[in-house]
PDB file of C-alpha atoms and ligand atoms in Angstrom:
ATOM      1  CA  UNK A1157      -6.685  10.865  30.083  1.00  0.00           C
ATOM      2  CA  UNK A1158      -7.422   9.544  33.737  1.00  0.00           C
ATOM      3  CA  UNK A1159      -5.137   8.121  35.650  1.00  0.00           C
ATOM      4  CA  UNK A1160      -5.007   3.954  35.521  1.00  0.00           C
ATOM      5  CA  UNK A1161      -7.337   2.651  37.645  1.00  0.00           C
ATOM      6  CA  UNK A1162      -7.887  -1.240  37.660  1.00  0.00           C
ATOM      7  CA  UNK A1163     -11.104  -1.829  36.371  1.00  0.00           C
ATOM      8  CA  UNK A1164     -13.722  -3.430  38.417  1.00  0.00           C
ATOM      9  CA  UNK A1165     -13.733  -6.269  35.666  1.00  0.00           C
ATOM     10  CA  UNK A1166     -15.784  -8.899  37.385  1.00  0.00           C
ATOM     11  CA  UNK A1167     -18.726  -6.039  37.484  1.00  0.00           C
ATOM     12  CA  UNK A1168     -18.364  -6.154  33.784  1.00  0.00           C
ATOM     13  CA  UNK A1169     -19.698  -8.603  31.114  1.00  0.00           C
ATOM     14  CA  UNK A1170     -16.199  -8.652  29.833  1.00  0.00           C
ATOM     15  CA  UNK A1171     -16.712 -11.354  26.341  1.00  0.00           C
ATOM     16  CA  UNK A1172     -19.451  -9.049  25.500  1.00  0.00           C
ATOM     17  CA  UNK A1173     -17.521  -5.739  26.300  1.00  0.00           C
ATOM     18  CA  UNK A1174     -14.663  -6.809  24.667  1.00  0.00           C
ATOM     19  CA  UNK A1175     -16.712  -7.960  21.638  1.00  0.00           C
ATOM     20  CA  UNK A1176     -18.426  -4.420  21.664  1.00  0.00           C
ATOM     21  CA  UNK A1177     -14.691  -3.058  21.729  1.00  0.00           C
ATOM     22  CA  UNK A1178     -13.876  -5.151  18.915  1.00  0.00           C
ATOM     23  CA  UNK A1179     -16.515  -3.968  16.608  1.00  0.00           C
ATOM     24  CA  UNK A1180     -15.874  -0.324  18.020  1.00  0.00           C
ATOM     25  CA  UNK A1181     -12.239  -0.693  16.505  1.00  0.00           C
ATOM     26  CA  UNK A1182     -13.380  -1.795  12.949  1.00  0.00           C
ATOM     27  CA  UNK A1183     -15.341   1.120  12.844  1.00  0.00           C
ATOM     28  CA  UNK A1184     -12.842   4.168  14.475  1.00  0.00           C
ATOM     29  CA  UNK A1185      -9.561   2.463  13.084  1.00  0.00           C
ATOM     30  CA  UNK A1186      -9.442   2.280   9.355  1.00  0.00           C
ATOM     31  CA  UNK A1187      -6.071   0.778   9.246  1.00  0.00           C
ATOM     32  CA  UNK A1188      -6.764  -2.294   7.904  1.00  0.00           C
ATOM     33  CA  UNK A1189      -3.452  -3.482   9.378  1.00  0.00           C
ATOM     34  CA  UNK A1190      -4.024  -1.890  12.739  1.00  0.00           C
ATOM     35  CA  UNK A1191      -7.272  -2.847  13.151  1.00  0.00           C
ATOM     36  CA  UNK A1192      -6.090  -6.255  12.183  1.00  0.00           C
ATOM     37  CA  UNK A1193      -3.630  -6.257  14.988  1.00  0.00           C
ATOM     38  CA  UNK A1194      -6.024  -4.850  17.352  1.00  0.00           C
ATOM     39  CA  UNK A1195      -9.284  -6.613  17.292  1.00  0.00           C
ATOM     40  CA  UNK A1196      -7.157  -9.963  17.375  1.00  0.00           C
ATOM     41  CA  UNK A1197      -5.015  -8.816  20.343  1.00  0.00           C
ATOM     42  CA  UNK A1198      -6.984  -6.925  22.282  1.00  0.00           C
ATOM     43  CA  UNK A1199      -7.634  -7.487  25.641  1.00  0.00           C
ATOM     44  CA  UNK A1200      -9.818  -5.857  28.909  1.00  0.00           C
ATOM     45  CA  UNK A1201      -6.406  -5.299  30.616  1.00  0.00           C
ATOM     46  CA  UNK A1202      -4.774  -4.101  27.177  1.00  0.00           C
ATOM     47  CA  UNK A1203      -7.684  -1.778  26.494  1.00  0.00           C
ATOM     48  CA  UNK A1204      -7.569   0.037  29.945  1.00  0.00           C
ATOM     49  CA  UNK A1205      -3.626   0.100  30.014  1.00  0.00           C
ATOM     50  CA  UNK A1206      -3.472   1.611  26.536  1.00  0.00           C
ATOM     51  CA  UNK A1207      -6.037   4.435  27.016  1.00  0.00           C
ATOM     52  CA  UNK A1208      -5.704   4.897  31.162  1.00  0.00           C
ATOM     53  CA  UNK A1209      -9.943   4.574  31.218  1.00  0.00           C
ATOM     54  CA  UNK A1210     -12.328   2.435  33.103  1.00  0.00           C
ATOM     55  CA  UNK A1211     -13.808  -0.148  31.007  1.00  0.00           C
ATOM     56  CA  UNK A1212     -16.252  -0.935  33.400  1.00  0.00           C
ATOM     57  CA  UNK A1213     -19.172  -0.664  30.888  1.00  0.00           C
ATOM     58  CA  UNK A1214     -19.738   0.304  27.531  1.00  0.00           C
ATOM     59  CA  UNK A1215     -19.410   3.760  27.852  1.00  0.00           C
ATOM     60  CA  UNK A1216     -15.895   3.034  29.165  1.00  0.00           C
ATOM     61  CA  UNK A1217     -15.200   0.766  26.329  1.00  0.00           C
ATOM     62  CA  UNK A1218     -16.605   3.823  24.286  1.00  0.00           C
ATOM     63  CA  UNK A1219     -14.205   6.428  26.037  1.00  0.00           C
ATOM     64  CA  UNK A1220     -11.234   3.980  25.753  1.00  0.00           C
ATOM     65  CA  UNK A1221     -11.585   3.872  21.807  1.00  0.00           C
ATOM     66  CA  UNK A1222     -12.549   7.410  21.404  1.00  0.00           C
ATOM     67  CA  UNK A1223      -9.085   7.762  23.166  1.00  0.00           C
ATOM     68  CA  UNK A1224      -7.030   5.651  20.704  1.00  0.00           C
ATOM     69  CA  UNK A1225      -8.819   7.757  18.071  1.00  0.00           C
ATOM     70  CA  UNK A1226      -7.292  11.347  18.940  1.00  0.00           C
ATOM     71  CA  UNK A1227      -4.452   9.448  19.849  1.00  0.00           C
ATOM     72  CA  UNK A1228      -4.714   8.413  16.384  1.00  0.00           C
ATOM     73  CA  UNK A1229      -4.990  11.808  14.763  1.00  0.00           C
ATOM     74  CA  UNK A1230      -1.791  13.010  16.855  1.00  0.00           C
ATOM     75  CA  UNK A1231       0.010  10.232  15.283  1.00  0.00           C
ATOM     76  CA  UNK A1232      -1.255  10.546  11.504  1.00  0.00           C
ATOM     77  CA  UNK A1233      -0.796  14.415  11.765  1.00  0.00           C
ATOM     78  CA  UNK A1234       2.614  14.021  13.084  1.00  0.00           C
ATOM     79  CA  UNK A1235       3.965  11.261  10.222  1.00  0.00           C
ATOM     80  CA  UNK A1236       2.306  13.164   7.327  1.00  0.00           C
ATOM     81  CA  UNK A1237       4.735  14.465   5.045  1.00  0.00           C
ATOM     82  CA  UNK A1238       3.595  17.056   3.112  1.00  0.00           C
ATOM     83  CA  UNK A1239       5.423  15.945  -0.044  1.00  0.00           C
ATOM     84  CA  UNK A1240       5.031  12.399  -0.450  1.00  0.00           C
ATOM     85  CA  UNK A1241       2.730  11.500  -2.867  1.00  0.00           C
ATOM     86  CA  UNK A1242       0.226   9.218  -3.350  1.00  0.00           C
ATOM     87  CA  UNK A1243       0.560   6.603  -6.461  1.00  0.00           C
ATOM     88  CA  UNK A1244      -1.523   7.742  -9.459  1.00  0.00           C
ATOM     89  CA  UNK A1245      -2.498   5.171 -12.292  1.00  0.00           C
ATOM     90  CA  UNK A1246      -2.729   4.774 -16.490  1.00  0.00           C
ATOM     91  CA  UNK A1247      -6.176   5.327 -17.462  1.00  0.00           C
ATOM     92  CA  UNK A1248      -6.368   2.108 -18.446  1.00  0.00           C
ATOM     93  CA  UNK A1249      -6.491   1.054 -14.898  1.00  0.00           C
ATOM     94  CA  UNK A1250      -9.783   3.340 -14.309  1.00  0.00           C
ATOM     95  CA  UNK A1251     -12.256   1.393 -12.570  1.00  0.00           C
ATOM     96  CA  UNK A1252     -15.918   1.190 -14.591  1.00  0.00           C
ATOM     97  CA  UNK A1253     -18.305   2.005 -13.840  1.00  0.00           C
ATOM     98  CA  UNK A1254     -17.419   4.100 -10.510  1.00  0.00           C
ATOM     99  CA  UNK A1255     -19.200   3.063  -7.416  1.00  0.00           C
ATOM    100  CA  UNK A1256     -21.778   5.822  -6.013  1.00  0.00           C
ATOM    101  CA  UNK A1257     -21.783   6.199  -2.395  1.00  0.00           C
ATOM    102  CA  UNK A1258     -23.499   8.506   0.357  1.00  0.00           C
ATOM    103  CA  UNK A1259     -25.323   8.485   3.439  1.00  0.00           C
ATOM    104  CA  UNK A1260     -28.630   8.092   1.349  1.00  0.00           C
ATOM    105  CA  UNK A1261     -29.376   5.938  -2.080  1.00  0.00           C
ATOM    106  CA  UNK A1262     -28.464   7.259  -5.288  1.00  0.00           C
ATOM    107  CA  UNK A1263     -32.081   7.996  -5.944  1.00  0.00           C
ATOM    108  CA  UNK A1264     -32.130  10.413  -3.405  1.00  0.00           C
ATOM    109  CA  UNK A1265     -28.822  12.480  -5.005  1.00  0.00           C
ATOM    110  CA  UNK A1266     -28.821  16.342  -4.831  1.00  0.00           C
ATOM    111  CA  UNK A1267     -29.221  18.269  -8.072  1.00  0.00           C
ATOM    112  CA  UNK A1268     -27.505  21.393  -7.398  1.00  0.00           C
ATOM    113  CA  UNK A1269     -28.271  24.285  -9.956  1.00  0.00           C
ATOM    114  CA  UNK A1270     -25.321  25.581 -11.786  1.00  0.00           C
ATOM    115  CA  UNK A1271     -26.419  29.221 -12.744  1.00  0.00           C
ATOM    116  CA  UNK A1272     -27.325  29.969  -9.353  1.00  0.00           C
ATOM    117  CA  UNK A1273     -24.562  28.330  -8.371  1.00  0.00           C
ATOM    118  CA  UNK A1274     -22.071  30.386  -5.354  1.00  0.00           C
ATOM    119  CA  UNK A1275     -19.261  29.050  -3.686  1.00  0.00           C
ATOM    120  CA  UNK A1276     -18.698  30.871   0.009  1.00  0.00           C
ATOM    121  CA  UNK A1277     -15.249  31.126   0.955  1.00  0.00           C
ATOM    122  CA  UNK A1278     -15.065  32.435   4.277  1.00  0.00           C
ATOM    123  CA  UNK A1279     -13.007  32.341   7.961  1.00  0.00           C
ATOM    124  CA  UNK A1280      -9.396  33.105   8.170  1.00  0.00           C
ATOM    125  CA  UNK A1281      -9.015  34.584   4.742  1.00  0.00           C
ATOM    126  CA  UNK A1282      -8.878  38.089   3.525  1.00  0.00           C
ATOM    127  CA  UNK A1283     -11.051  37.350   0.068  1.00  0.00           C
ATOM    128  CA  UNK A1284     -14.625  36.357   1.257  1.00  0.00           C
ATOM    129  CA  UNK A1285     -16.017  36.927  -2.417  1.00  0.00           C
ATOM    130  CA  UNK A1286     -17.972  34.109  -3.572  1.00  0.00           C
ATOM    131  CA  UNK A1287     -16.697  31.884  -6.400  1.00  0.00           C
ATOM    132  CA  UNK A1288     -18.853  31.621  -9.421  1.00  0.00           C
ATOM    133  CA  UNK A1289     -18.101  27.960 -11.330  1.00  0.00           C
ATOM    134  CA  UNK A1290     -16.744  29.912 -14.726  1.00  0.00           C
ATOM    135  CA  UNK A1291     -14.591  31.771 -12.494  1.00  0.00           C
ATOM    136  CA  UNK A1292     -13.332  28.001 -11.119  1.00  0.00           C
ATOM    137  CA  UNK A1293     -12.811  26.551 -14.084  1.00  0.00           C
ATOM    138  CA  UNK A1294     -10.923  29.161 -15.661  1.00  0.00           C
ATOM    139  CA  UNK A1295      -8.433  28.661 -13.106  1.00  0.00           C
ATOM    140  CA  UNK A1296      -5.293  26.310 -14.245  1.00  0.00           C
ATOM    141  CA  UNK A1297      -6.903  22.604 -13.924  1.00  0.00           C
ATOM    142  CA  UNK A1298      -5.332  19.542 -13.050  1.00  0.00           C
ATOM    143  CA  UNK A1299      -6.090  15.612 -13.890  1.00  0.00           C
ATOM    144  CA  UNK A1300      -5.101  12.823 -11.476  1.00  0.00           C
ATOM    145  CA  UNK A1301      -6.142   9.225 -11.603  1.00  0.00           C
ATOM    146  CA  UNK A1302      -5.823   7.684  -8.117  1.00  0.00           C
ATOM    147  CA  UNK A1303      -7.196   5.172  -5.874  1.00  0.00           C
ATOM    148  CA  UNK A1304     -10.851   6.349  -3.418  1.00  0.00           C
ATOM    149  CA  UNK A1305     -11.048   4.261  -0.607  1.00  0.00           C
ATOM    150  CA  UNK A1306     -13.887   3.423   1.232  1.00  0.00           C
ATOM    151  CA  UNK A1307     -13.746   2.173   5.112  1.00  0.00           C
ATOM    152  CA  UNK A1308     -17.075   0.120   3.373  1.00  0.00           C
ATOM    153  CA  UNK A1309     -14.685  -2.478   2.252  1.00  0.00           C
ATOM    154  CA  UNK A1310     -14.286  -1.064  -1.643  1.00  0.00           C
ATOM    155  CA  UNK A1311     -11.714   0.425  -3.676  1.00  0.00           C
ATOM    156  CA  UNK A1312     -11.806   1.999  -6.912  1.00  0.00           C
ATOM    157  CA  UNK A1313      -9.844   4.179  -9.268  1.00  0.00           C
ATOM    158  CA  UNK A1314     -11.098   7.011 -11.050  1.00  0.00           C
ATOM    159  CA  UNK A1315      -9.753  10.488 -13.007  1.00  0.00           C
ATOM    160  CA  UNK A1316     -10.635  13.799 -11.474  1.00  0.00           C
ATOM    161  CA  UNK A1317      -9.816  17.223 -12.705  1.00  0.00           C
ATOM    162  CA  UNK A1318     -10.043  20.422 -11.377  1.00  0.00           C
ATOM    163  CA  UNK A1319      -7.435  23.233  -9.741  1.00  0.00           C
ATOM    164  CA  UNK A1320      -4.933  22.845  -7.017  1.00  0.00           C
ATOM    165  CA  UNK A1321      -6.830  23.566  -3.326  1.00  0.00           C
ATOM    166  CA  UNK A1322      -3.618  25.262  -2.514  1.00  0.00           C
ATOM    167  CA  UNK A1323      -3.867  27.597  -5.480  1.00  0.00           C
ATOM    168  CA  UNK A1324      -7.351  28.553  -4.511  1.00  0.00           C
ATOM    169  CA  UNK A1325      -6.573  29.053  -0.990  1.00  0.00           C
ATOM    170  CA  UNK A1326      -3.774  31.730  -1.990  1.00  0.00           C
ATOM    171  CA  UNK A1327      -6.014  33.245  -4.269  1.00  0.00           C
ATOM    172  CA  UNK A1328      -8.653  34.225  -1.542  1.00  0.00           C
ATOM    173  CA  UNK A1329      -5.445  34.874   0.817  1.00  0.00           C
ATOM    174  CA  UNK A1330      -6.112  32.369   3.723  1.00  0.00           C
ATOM    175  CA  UNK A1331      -4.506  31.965   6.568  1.00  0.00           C
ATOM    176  CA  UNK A1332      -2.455  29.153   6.421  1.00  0.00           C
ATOM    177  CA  UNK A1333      -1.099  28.865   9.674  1.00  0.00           C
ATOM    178  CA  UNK A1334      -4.742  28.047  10.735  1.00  0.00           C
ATOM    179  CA  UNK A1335      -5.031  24.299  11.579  1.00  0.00           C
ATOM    180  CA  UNK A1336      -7.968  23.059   9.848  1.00  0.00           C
ATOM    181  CA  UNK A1337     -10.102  23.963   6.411  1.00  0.00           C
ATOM    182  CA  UNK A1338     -14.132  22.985   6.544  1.00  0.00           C
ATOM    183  CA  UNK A1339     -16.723  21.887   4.447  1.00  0.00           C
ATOM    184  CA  UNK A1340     -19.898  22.158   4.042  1.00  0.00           C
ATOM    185  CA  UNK A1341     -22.407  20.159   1.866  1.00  0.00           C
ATOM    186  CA  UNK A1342     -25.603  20.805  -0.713  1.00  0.00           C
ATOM    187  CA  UNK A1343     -26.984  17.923   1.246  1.00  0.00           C
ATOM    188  CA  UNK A1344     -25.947  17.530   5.288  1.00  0.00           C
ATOM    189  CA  UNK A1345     -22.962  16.471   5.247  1.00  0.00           C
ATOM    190  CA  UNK A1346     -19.994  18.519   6.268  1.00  0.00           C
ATOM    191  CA  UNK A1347     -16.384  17.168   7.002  1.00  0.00           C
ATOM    192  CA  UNK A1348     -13.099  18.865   7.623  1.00  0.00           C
ATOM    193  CA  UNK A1349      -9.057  18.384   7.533  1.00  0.00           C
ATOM    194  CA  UNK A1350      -5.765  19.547   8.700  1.00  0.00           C
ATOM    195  CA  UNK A1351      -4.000  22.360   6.851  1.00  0.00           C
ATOM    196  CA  UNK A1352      -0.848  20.426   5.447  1.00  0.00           C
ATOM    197  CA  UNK A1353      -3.421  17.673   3.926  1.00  0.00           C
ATOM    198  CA  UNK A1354      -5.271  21.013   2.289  1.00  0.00           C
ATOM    199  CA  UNK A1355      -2.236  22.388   1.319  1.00  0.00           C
ATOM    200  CA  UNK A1356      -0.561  18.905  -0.186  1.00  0.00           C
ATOM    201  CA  UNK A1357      -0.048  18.849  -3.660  1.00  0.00           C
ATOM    202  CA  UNK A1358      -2.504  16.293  -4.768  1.00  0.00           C
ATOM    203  CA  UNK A1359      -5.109  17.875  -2.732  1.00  0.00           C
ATOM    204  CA  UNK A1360      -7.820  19.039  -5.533  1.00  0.00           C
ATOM    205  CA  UNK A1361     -11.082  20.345  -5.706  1.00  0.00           C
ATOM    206  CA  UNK A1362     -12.303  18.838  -8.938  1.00  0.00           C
ATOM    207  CA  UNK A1363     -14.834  19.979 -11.475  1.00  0.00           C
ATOM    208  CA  UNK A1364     -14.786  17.367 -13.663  1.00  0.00           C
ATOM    209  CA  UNK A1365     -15.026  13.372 -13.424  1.00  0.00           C
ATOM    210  CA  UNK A1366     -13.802  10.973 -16.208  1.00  0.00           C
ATOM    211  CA  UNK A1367     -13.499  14.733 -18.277  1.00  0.00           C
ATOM    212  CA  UNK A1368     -16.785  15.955 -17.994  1.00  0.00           C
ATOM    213  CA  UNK A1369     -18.219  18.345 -15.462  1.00  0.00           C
ATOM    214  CA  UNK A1370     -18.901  16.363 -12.561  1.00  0.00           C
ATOM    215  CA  UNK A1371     -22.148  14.213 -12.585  1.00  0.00           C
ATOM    216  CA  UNK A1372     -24.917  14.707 -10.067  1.00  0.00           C
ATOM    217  CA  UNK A1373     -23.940  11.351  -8.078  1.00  0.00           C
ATOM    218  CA  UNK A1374     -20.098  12.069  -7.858  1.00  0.00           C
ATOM    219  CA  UNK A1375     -20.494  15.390  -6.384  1.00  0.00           C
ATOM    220  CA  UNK A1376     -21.544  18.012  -8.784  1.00  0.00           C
ATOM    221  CA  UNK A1377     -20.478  20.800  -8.695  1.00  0.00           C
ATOM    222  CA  UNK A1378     -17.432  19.807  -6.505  1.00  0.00           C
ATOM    223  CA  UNK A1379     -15.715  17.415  -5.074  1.00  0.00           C
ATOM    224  CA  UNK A1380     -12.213  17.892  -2.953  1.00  0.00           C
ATOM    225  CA  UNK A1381     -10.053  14.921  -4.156  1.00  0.00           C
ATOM    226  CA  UNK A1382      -7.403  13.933  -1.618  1.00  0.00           C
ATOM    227  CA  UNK A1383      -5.818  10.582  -2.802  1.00  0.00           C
ATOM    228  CA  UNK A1384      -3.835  10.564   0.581  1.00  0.00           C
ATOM    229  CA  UNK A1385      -7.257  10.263   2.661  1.00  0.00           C
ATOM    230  CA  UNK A1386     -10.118   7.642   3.105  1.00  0.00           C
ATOM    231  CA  UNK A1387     -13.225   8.288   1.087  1.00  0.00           C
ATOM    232  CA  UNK A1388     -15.168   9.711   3.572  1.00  0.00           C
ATOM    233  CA  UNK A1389     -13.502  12.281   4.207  1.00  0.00           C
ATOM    234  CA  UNK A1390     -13.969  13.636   0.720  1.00  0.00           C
ATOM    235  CA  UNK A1391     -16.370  16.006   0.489  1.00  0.00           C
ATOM    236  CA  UNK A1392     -19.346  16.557  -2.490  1.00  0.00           C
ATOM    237  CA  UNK A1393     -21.262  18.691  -3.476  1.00  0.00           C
ATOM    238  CA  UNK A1394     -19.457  21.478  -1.206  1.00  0.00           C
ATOM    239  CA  UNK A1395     -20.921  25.073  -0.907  1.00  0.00           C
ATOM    240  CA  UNK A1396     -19.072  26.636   1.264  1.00  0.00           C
ATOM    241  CA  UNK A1397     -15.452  26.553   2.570  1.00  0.00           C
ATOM    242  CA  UNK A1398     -14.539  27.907   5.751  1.00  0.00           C
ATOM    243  CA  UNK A1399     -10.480  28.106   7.594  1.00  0.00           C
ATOM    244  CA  UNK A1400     -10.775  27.754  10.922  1.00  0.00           C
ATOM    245  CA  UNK A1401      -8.788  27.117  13.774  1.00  0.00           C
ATOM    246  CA  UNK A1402     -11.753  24.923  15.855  1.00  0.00           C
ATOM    247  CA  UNK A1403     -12.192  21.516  14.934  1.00  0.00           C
ATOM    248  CA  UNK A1404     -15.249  21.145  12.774  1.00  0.00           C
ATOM    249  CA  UNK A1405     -15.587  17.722  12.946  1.00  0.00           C
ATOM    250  CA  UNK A1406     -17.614  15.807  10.262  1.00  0.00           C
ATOM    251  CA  UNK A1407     -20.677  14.193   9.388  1.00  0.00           C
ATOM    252  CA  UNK A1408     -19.262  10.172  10.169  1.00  0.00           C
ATOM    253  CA  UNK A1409     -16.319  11.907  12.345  1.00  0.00           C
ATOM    254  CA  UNK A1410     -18.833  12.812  14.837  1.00  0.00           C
ATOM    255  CA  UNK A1411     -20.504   9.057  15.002  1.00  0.00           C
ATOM    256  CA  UNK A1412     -17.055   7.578  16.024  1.00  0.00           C
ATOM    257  CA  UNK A1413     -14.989   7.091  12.781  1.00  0.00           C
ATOM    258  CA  UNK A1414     -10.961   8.573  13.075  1.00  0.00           C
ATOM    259  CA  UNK A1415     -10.950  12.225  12.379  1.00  0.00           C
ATOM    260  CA  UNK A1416      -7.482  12.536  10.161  1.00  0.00           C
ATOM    261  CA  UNK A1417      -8.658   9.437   8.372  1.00  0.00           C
ATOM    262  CA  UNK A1418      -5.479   9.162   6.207  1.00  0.00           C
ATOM    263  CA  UNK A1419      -5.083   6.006   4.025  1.00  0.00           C
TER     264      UNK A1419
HETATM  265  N1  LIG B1629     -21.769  15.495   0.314  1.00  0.00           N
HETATM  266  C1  LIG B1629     -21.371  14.230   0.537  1.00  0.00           C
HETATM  267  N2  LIG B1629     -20.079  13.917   0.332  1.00  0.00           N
HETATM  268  C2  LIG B1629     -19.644  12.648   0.550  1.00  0.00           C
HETATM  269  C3  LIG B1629     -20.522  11.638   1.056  1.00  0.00           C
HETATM  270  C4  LIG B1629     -21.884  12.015   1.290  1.00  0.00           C
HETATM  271  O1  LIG B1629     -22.740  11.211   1.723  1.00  0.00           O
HETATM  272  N3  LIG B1629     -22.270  13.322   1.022  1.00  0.00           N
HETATM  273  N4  LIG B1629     -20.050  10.366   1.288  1.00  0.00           N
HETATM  274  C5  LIG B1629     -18.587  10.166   1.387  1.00  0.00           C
HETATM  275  C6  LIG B1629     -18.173   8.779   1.253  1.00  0.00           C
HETATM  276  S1  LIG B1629     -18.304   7.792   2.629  1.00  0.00           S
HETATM  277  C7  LIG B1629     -17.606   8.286   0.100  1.00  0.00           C
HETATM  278  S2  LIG B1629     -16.971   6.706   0.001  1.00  0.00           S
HETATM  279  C8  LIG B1629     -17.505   9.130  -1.110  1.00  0.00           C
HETATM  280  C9  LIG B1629     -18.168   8.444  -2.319  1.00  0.00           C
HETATM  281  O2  LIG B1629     -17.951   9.181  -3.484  1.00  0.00           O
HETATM  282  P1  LIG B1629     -18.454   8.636  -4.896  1.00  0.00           P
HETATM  283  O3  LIG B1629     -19.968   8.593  -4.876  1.00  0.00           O
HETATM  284  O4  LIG B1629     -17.924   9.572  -5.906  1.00  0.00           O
HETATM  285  O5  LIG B1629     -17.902   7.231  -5.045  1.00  0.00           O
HETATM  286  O6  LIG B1629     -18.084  10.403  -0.944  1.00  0.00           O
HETATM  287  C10 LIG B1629     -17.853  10.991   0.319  1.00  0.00           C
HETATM  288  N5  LIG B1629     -18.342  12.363   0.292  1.00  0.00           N
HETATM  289 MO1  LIG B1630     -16.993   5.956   2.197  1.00  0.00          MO
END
């Protein structure tokens, strides 16, 4: 971060800046409370003070937010606790049907073939063998109902099964004092999250969806479940896994929205 500087505010539109900022936070600050808090309060002088930029244009305003984001990520990575667990639901509570969503329509869904079918496992681990889905799903599984959340505005609660990420990631022997785990996609998108999150207990990369194997539009073959982040940063239809201690970023990450994206 720079060092304050007083903007040159009277250079600025500043109602029209500060608008622009406004929007900028619904879309990088997914706490509904925060965000809340922010777009209501926020100010040209609070906006510079908080993030020590210039918000002499929209770039600033840009540079400000993008600020408050890693800020952001500090914060969320520092409160996580590694055992606390998200609240799980009785079936009864599943939502139906379960909304589809991607960066495309759901005509437009990948159909990935399962005979041909390799996962890659590769980075900071000693086991770079690729993972056939028989071998997967002959590991122990596990089903969780919980609650996906989608910065979109929706909500819904659905049952996945499939094994522990942790388990897998000590099977192929990775290195987990590496900081981050990434993903990437049958279709383009790629995301990627912090090594406690990967390691937390709820933290599963399911095979199946409602009990049967995962359909086409939910992710199939694979989906990593993490009821303790936001929707997006769930990745489908993964292929290949890599541990890493560089920042991958993600597919909406990179456009602006908060990297840890906890919920
Ligand atoms: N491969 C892939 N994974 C993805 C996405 C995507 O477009 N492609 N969208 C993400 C977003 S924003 C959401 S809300 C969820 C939607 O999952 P669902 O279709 O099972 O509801 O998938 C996430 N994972
Ligand atoms: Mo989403």
């Amino acid at each position: 971060m720079k060092i304050l500087q007083r903007p040159p505010l009277q250079q600025v539109d500043s109602e029209a800046a500060l608008i622009d900022a406004r929007r900028l936070i619904v879309r990088k600050i997914e706490q509904p409370a925060r965000r809340a808090f922010l777009t209501r309060s926020l100010t040209m002088g609070g906006l510079s003070m908080l993030t020590g930029c210039s918000i002499s244009n929209n770039e600033g305003v840009e540079a400000a937010l993008t600020a408050i984001s890693r800020f952001n990520d500090k914060v969320q990575g520092l409160i996580f606790d590694p055992t606390q667990l998200a609240p799980t639901y009785p079936e009864s509570m599943i939502t139906r049907p379960f909304p589809f969503n991607a960066y495309y329509s759901e005509d437009e869904v990948r159909e990935v073939d399962e005979e041909s079918y390799r996962l890659e496992v590769t980075g900071m681990v000693a086991d770079k063998r690729r993972w056939t889905l028989p071998e997967l799903r002959a590991m122990e599984q596990h089903d969780q109902v919980t609650r996906h959340i989608c910065v979109e505005g929706w909500s819904a609660i659905g049952k996945w099964g499939g094994v522990r990420f942790a388990e897998l990631l000590s099977r192929v022997g990775a290195d987990t004092s590496a900081k981050y785990v990434g993903f990437k996609c049958a279709d383009d998108y790629y995301t990627s999250i912090d090594m406690p999150t990967a390691l937390h207990p709820q933290t599963l990369l399911t095979l199946t969806y409602d009990g049967q194997p995962l359909p086409p539009k939910y992710g199939f073959p694979m989906k990593l479940r993490m009821p303790t982040k936001l929707g997006y940063k769930n990745p489908k239809h993964i292929k290949a896994i890599f541990v890493t201690n560089t920042n991958p970023g993600g597919y909406w990450e990179d456009q602006g929205y908060n990297w840890f994206g906890g919920s």
